[in-house]
Short mmCIF file of C-alpha atoms in Angstrom, two decimals:
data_model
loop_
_atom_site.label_atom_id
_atom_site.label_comp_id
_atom_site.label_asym_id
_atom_site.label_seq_id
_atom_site.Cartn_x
_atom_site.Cartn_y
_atom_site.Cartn_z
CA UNK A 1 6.86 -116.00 23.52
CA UNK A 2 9.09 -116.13 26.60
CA UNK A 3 8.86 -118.29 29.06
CA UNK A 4 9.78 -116.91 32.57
CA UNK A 5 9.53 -120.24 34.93
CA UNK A 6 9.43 -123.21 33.92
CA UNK A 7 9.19 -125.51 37.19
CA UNK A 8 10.64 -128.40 38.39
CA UNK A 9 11.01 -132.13 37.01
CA UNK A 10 8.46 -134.16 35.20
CA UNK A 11 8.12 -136.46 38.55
CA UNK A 12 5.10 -135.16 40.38
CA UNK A 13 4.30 -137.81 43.18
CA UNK A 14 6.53 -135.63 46.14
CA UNK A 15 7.71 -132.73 45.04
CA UNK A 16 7.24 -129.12 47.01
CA UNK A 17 5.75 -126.29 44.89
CA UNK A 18 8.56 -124.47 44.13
CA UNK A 19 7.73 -120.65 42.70
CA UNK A 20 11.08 -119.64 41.55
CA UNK A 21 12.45 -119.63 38.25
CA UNK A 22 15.39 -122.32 38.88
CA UNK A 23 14.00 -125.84 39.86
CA UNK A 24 14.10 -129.14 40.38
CA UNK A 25 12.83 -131.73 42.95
CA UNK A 26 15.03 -130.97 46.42
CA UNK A 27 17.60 -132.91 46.78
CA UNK A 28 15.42 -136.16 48.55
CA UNK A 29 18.47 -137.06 50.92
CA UNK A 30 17.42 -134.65 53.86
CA UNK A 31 14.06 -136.07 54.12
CA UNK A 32 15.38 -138.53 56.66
CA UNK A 33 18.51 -137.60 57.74
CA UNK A 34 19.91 -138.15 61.01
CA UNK A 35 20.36 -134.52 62.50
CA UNK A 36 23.40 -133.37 64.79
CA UNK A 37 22.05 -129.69 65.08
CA UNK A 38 19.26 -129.73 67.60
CA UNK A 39 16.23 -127.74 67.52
CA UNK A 40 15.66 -127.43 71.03
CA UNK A 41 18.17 -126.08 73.60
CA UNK A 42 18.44 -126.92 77.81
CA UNK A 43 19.17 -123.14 78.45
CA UNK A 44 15.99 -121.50 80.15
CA UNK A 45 16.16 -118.87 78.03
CA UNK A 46 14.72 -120.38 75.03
CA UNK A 47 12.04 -123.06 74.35
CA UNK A 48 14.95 -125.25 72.81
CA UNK A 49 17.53 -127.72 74.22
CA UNK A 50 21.02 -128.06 73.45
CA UNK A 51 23.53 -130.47 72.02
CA UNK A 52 24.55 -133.97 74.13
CA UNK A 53 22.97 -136.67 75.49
CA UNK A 54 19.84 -135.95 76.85
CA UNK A 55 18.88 -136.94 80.60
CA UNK A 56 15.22 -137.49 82.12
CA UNK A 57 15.43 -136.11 85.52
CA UNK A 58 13.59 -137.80 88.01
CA UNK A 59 11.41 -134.61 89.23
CA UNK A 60 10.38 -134.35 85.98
CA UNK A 61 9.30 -137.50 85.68
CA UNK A 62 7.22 -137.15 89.05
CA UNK A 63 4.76 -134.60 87.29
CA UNK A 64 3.47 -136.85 84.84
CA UNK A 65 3.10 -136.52 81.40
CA UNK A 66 1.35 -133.37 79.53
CA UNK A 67 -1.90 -135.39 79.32
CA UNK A 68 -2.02 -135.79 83.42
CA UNK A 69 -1.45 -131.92 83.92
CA UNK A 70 -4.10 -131.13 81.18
CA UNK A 71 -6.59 -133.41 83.28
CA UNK A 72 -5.94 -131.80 86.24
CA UNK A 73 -6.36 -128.25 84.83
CA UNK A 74 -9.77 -128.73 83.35
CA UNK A 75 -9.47 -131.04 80.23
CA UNK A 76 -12.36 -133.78 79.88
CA UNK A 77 -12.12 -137.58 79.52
CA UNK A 78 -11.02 -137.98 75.86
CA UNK A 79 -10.47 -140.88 73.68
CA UNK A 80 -7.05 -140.71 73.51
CA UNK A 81 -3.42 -141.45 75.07
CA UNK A 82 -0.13 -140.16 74.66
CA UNK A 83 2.45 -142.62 73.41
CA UNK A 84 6.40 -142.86 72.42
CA UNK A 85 7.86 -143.38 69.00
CA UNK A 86 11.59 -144.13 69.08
CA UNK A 87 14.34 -141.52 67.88
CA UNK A 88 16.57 -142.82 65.08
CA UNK A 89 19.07 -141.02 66.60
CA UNK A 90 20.60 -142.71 70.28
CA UNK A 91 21.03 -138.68 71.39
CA UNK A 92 17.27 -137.72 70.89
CA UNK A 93 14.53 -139.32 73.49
CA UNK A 94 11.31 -141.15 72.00
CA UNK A 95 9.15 -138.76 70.17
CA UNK A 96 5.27 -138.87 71.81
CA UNK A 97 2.44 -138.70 69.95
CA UNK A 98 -1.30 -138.68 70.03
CA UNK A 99 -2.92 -142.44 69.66
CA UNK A 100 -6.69 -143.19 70.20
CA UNK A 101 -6.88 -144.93 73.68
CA UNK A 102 -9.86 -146.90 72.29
CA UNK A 103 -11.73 -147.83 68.99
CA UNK A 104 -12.91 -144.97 67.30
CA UNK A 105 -15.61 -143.91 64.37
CA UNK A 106 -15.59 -141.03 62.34
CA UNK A 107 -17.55 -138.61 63.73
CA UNK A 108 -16.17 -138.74 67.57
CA UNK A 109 -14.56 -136.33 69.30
CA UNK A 110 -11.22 -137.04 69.99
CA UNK A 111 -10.85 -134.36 72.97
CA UNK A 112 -11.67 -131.32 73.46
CA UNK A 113 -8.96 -128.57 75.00
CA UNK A 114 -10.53 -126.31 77.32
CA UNK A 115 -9.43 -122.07 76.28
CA UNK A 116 -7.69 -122.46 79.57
CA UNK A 117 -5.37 -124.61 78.40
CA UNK A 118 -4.76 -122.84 74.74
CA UNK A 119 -2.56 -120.04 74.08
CA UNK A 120 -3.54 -117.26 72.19
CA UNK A 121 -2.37 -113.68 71.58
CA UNK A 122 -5.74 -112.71 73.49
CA UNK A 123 -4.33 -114.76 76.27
CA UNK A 124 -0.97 -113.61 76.11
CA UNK A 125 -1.23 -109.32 76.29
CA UNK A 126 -4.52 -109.79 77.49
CA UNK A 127 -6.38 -107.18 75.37
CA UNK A 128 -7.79 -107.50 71.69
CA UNK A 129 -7.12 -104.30 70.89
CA UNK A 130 -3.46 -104.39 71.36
CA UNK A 131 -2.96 -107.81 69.88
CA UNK A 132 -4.78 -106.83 66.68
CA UNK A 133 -2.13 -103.41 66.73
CA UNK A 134 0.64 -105.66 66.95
CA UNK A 135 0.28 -107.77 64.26
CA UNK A 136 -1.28 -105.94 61.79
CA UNK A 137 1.68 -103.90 61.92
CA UNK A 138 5.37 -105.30 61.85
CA UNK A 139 5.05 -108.42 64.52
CA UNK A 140 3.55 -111.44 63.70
CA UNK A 141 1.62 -113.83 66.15
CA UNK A 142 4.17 -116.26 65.38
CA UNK A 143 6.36 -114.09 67.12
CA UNK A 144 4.54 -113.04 69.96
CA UNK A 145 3.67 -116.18 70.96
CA UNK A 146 7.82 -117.19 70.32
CA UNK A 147 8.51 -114.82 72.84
CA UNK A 148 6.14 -115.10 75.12
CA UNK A 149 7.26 -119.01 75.95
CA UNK A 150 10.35 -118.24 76.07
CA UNK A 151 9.93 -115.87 78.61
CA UNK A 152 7.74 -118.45 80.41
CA UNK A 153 10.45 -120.81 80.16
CA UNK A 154 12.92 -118.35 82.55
CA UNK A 155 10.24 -119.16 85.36
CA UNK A 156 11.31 -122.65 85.05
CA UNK A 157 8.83 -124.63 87.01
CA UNK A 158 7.21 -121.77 88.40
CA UNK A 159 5.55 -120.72 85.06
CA UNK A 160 1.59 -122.58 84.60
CA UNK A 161 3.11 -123.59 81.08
CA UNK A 162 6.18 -125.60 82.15
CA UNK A 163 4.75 -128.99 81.49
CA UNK A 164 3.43 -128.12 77.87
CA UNK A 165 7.22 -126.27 77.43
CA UNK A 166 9.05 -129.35 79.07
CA UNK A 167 7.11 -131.59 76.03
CA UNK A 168 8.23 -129.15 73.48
CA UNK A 169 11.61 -129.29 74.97
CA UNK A 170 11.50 -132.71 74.06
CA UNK A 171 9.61 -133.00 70.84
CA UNK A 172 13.01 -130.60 69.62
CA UNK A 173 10.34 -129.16 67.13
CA UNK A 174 10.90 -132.46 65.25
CA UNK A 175 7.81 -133.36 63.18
CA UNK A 176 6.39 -137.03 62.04
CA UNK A 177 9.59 -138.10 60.39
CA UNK A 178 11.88 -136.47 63.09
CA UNK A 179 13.43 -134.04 60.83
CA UNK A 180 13.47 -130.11 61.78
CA UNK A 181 12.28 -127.18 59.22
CA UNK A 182 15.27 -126.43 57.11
CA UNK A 183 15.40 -123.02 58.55
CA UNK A 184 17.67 -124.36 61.06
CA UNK A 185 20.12 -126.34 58.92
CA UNK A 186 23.62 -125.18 58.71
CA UNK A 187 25.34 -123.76 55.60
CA UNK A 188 26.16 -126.76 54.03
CA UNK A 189 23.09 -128.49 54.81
CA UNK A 190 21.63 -126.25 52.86
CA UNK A 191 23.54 -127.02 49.79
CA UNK A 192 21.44 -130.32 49.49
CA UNK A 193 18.86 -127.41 47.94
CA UNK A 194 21.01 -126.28 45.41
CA UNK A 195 19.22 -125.50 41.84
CA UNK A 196 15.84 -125.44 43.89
CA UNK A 197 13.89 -122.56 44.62
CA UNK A 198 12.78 -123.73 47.77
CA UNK A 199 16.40 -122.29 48.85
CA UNK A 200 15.82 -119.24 47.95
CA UNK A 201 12.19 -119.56 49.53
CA UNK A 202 14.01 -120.86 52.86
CA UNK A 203 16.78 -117.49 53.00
CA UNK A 204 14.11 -115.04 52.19
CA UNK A 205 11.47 -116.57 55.18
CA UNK A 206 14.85 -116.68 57.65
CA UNK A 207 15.25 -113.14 56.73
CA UNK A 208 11.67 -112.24 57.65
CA UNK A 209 12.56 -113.55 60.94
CA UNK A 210 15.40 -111.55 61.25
CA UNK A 211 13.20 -108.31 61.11
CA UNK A 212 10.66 -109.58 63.67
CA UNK A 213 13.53 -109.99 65.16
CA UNK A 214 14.45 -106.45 65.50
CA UNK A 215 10.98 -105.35 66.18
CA UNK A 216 10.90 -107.65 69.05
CA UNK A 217 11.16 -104.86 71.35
CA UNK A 218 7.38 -103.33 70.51
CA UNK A 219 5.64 -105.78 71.91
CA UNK A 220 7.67 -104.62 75.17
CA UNK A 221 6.91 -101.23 74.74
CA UNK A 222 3.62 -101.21 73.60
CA UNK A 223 2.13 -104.31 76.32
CA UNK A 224 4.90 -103.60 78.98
CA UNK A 225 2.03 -104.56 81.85
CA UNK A 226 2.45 -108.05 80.03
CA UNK A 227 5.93 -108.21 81.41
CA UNK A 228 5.94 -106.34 84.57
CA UNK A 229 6.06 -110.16 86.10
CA UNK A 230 9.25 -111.01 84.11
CA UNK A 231 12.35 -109.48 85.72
CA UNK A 232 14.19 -109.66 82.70
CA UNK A 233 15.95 -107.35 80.30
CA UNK A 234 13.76 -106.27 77.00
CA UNK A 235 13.52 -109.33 74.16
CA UNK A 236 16.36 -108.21 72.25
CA UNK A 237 19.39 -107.85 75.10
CA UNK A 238 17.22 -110.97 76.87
CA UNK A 239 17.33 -113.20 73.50
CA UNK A 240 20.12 -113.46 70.97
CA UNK A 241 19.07 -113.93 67.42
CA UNK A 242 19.91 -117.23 67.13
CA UNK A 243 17.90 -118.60 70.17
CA UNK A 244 14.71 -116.63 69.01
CA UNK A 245 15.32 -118.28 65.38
CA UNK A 246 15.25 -121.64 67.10
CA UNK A 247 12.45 -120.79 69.32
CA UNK A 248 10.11 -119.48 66.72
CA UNK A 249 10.25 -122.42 64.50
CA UNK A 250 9.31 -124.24 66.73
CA UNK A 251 6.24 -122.25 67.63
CA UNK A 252 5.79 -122.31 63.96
CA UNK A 253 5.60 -126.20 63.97
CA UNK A 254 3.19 -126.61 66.36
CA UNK A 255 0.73 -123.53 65.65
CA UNK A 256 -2.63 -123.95 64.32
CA UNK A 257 -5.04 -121.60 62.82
CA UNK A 258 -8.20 -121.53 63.99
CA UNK A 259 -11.16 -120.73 61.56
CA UNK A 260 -14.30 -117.99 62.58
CA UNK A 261 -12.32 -116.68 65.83
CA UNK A 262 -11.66 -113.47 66.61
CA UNK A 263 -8.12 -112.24 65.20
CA UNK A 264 -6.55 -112.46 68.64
CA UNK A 265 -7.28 -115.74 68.81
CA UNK A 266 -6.82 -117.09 65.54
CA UNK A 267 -3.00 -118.64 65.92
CA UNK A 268 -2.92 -121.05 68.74
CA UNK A 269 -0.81 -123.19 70.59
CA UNK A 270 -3.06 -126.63 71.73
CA UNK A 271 -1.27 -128.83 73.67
CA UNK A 272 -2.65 -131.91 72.38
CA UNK A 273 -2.16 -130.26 68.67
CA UNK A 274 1.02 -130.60 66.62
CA UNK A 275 3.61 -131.47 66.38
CA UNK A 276 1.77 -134.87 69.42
CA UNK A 277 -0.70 -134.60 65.94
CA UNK A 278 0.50 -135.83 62.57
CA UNK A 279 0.29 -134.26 60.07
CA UNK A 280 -1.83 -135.90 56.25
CA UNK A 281 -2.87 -134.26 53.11
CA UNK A 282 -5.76 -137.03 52.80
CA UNK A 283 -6.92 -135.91 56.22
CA UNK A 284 -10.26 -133.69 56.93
CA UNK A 285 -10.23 -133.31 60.02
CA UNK A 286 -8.62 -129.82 61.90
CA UNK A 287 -8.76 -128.89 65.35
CA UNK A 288 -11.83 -126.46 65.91
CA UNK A 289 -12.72 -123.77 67.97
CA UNK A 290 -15.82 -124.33 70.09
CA UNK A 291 -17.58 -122.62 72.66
CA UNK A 292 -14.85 -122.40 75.43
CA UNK A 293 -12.82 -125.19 74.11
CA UNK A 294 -10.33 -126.52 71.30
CA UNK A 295 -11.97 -129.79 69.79
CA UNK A 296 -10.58 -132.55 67.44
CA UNK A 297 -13.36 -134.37 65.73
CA UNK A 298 -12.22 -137.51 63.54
CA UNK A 299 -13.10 -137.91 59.87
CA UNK A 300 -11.99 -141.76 59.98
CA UNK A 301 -12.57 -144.74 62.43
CA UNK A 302 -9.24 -145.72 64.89
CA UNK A 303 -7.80 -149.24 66.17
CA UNK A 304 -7.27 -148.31 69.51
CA UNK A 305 -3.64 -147.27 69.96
CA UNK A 306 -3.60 -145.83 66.03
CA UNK A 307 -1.63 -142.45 65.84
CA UNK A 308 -4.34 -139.64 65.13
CA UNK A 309 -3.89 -137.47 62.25
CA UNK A 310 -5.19 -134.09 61.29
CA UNK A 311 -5.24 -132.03 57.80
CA UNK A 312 -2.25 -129.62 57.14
CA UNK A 313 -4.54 -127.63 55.02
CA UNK A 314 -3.74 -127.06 51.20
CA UNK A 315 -0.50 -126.67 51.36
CA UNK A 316 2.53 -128.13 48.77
CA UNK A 317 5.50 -129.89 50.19
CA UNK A 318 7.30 -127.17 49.54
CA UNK A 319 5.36 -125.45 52.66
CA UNK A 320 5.37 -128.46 54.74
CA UNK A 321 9.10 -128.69 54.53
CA UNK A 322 9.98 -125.46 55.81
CA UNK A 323 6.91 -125.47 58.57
CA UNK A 324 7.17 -128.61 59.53
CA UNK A 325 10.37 -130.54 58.35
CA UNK A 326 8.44 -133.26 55.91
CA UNK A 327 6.78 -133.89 52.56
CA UNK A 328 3.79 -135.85 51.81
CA UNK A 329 4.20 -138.30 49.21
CA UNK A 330 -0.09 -138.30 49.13
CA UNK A 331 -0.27 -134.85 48.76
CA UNK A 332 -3.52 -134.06 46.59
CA UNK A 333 -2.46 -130.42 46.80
CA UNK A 334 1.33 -130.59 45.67
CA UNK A 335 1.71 -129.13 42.54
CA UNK A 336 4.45 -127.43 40.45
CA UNK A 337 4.15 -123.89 38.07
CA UNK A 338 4.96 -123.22 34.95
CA UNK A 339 5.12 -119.53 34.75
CA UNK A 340 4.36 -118.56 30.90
CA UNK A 341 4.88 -114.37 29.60
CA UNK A 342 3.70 -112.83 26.67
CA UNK A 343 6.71 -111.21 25.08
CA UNK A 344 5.78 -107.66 25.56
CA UNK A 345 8.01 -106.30 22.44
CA UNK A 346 6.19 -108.57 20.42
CA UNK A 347 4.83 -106.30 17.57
CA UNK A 348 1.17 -107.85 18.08
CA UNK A 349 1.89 -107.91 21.79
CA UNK A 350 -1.33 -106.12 22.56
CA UNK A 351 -3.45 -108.49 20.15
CA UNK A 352 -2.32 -111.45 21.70
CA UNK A 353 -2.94 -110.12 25.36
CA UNK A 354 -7.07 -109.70 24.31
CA UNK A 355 -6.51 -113.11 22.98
CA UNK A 356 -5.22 -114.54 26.68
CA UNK A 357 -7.89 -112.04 28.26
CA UNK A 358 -10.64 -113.65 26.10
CA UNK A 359 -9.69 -116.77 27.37
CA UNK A 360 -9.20 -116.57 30.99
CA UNK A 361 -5.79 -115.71 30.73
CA UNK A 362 -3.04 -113.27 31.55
CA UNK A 363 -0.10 -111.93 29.95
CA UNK A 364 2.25 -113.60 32.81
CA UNK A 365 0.04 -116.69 33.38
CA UNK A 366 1.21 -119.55 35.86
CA UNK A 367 -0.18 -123.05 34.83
CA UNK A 368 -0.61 -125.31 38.46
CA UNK A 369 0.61 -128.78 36.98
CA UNK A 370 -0.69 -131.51 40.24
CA UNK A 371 0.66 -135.05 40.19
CA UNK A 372 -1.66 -136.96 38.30
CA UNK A 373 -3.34 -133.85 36.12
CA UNK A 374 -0.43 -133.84 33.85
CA UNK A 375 -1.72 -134.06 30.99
CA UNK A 376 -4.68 -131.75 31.83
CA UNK A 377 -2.12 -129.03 32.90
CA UNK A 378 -0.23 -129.82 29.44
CA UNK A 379 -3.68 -129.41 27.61
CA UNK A 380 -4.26 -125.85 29.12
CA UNK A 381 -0.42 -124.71 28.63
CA UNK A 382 0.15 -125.44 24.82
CA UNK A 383 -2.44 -122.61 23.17
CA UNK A 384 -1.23 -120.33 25.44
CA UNK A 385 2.19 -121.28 24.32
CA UNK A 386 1.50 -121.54 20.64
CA UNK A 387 0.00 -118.34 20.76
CA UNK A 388 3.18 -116.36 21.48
CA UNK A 389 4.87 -118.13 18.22
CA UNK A 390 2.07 -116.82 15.91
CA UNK A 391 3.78 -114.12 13.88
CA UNK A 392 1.77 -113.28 10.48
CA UNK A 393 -0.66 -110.41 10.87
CA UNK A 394 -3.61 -112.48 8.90
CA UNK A 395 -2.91 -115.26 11.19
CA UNK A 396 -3.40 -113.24 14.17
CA UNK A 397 -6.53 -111.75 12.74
CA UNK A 398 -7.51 -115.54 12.52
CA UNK A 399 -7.30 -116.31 15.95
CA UNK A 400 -8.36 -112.75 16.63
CA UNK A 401 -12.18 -113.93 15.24
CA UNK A 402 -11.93 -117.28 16.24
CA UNK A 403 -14.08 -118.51 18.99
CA UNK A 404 -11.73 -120.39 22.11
CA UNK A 405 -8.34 -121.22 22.62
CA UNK A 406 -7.23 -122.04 18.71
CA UNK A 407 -4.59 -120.72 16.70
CA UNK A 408 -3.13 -122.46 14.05
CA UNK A 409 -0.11 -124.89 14.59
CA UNK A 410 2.21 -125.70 12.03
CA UNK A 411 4.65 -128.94 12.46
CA UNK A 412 7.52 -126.40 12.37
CA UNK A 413 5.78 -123.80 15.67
CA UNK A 414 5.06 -127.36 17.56
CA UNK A 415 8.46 -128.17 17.67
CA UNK A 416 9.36 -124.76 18.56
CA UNK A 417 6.92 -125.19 21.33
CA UNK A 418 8.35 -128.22 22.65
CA UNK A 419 12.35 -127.73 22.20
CA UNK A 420 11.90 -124.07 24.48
CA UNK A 421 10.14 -126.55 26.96
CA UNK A 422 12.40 -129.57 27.03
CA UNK A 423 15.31 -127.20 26.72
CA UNK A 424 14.11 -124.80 29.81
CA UNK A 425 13.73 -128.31 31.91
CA UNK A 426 17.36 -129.36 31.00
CA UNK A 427 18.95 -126.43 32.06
CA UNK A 428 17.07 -126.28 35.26
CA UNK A 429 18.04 -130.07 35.85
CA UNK A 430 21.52 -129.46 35.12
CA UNK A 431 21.07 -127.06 38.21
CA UNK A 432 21.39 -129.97 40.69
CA UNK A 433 25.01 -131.23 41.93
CA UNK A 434 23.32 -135.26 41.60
CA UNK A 435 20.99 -136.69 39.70
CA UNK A 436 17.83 -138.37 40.29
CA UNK A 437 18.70 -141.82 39.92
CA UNK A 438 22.21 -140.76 42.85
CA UNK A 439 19.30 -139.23 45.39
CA UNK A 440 17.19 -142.59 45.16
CA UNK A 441 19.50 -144.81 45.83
CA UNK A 442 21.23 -142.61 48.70
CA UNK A 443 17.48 -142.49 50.34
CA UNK A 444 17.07 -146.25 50.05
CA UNK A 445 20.39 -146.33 51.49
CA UNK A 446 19.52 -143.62 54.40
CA UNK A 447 16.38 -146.14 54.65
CA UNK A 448 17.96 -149.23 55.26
CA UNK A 449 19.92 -147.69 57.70
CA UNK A 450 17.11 -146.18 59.91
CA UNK A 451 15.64 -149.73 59.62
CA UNK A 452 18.67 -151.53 61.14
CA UNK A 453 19.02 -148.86 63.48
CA UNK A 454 15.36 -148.90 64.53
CA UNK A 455 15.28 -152.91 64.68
CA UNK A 456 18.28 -152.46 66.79
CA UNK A 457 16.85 -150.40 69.13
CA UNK A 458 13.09 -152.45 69.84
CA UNK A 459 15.52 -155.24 70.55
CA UNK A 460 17.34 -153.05 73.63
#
């Protein structure tokens, strides 16, 4: 039997799925690192600010927050209030988020966001037809809506959007522990991933953006009435890579996807959504759409001024990292796979595969192992496994007329079994420039540090 992928460590509790063969929990010291790179750039032609320290001007303090404008564009009373979270970081201003402005019960709607207020593709080109074109071909609504802002941004105040742009500005696309999606770290940042997959899962989604990139120009071409109020050049000599890059993930942190819409309207951009929402695994409750609105209903009761959370869908931390910039240590859904092949020059190769088939199987078979199913996962793996050691012909005819997963197991196929397994783990492990027991104590270390710093600042 060969085993293709064989993934990650034996500590389940926060690890990302990671679907490549070399693996290992990421290296846990960028989880809350202090960041010099910014998301977000001051330069109108991008959602995103730039380096430095960053100054409130007083005009924009004079238009209120993004909660007054939403009021006086058509949102409702709702049962919540926008508050600040200090930045670890001196450079960064507080982070706002979304806290229940009285008791709550589960059950209550939070708010609800008129369409007015929501962007959508339908909303952006302003016909279905040509939004469904778009991205069912090489553009995604990620980056439609990317550009689209950013555009809006070179109206400055002019645009309808520049309060919900200004608060973007300002959340730098940083999520719930202040930490952007590694697809903006540097080089070397990205060497904390070494011997992970999600590296190679991080180069190969920067890439993707790279060719929406270069299709940028469609959407010009093909919903050029769109931009007839924009006297700009076309995306590509208006946008440098490296600005759209920036501005996309951050689109990409804030998105969510709306359920029984039409496809035009699916991706949206709420301004009372993420990343003002936090993100929880545990969490049921999603933004909906409604009849002419966007609403939040709660799946838990809320002290007044409690942060209000929302469900990420099923997704491992592998996702959430690059999305959103965080892992869940409750994540329900975070898993690792063990990838498992039937060795296809195996004599009896074609024996064993009705075997697998008779069993639920396949011939490359991935085995989901969640924390806390371990030994559940284990239980499913080692028949399969055992199978691909069986190598007498009236052995195979055995399992051939047996009934279920049994074959028969040996002392001497066991230990086969079990030394490919630990061995595959150790060389994946030795993949990793630190051990476990060096990244725990440099993240109590980063943690004690953001403490000081954080008591430090309340006092001020």
């Amino acid at each position: 039997m060969e085993l293709t992928c064989l993934h990650n460590k034996f500590n389940l509790s926060a690890l990302p799925h990671l679907s490549l063969p070399s693996s290992k929990n990421p290296n846990p010291r960028f989880f809350s690192r202090k960041r010099n790179n910014l998301c977000l750039a001051s330069t109108s032609d991008t959602l995103v600010t730039g380096s430095g320290k960053e100054v409130s001007s007083k005009k924009d303090a004079e238009l209120g927050d993004l909660k007054s404008w939403m009021h006086k564009n058509g949102l409702p009373p709702c049962k919540v209030v926008l508050k600040e979270r200090p930045s670890y970081d001196e450079k960064h201003r507080p982070i706002h988020y979304v806290a229940a402005c009285e008791d709550l019960r589960a059950g209550d709607v939070a708010f609800s966001v008129p369409n007015s207020l929501v962007v959508t593709l339908e909303r952006v080109l302003g016909n279905e037809t040509v939004a469904e074109l778009l991205t069912t071909n090489k553009l995604s609504e990620l980056a439609c809506l990317a550009l689209y802002l950013m555009y809006e941004k070179k109206q400055g105040k002019k645009s309808f959007w520049y309060p919900y742009i200004r608060e973007l500005d300002r959340q730098r696309g940083r999520g719930q522990l202040a930490v952007e999606s590694p697809l903006l770290w540097s080089d070397d940042e990205l060497a904390y991933l070494t011997g992970s997959p999600t590296k190679a899962e991080i180069l190969e989604r920067a890439e993707g953006i790279k060719r929406e990139y270069n299709e940028l120009d469609t959407v010009w071409f093909m919903a050029g009435s769109l931009f007839q109020q924009y006297p700009y050049d076309i995306p590509t000599e208006a946008f440098p890579f490296e600005i759209f890059k920036q501005a996309f993930v951050a689109v990409q942190s804030c998105v969510v996807h709306l359920q029984k819409v039409p496809l035009a309207r699916r991706f949206a951009l709420v301004p009372l959504g993420p990343p003002l929402l936090a993100y929880r695994s545990n969490c049921k409750a999603m933004l909906s759409a409604v009849a002419g609105a966007v609403e939040l209903v709660v799946d838990r009761p809320y002290k007044a001024g409690e942060p209000i959370v929302v469900w990420c869908g099923p997704q491992p931390n592998s996702k959430l990292l690059i999305n959103y910039g965080f892992v869940d240590d409750d994540n329900s859904y975070d898993r690792l796979v063990v990838e498992a092949a039937l060795n296809t020059e195996d004599p009896q190769y074609q024996d064993k595969r009705l075997v697998v088939q008779r069993n639920g199987k396949l011939s490359v078979q991935a085995f989901p192992v969640y924390a806390g199913k371990e030994k559940e996962a284990v239980s499913d793996m080692l028949p399969y496994f055992r199978l691909g050691y069986v190598s007498d012909p009236s052995e195979m005819q055995s399992v051939l007329s047996s009934q279920g997963p049994v074959c028969p197991v040996s002392s001497c196929m066991e230990r086969a079994v079990l030394d490919q397994l630990a061995d595959y783990f150790k060389r994946r492990l030795a993949g990793y420039p630190t051990t476990l027991n060096e990244d725990e104590s440099l993240v109590m270390l980063v943690l004690l540090t953001k403490l000081m710093i954080r008591s430090q600042l309340m006092v001020k």
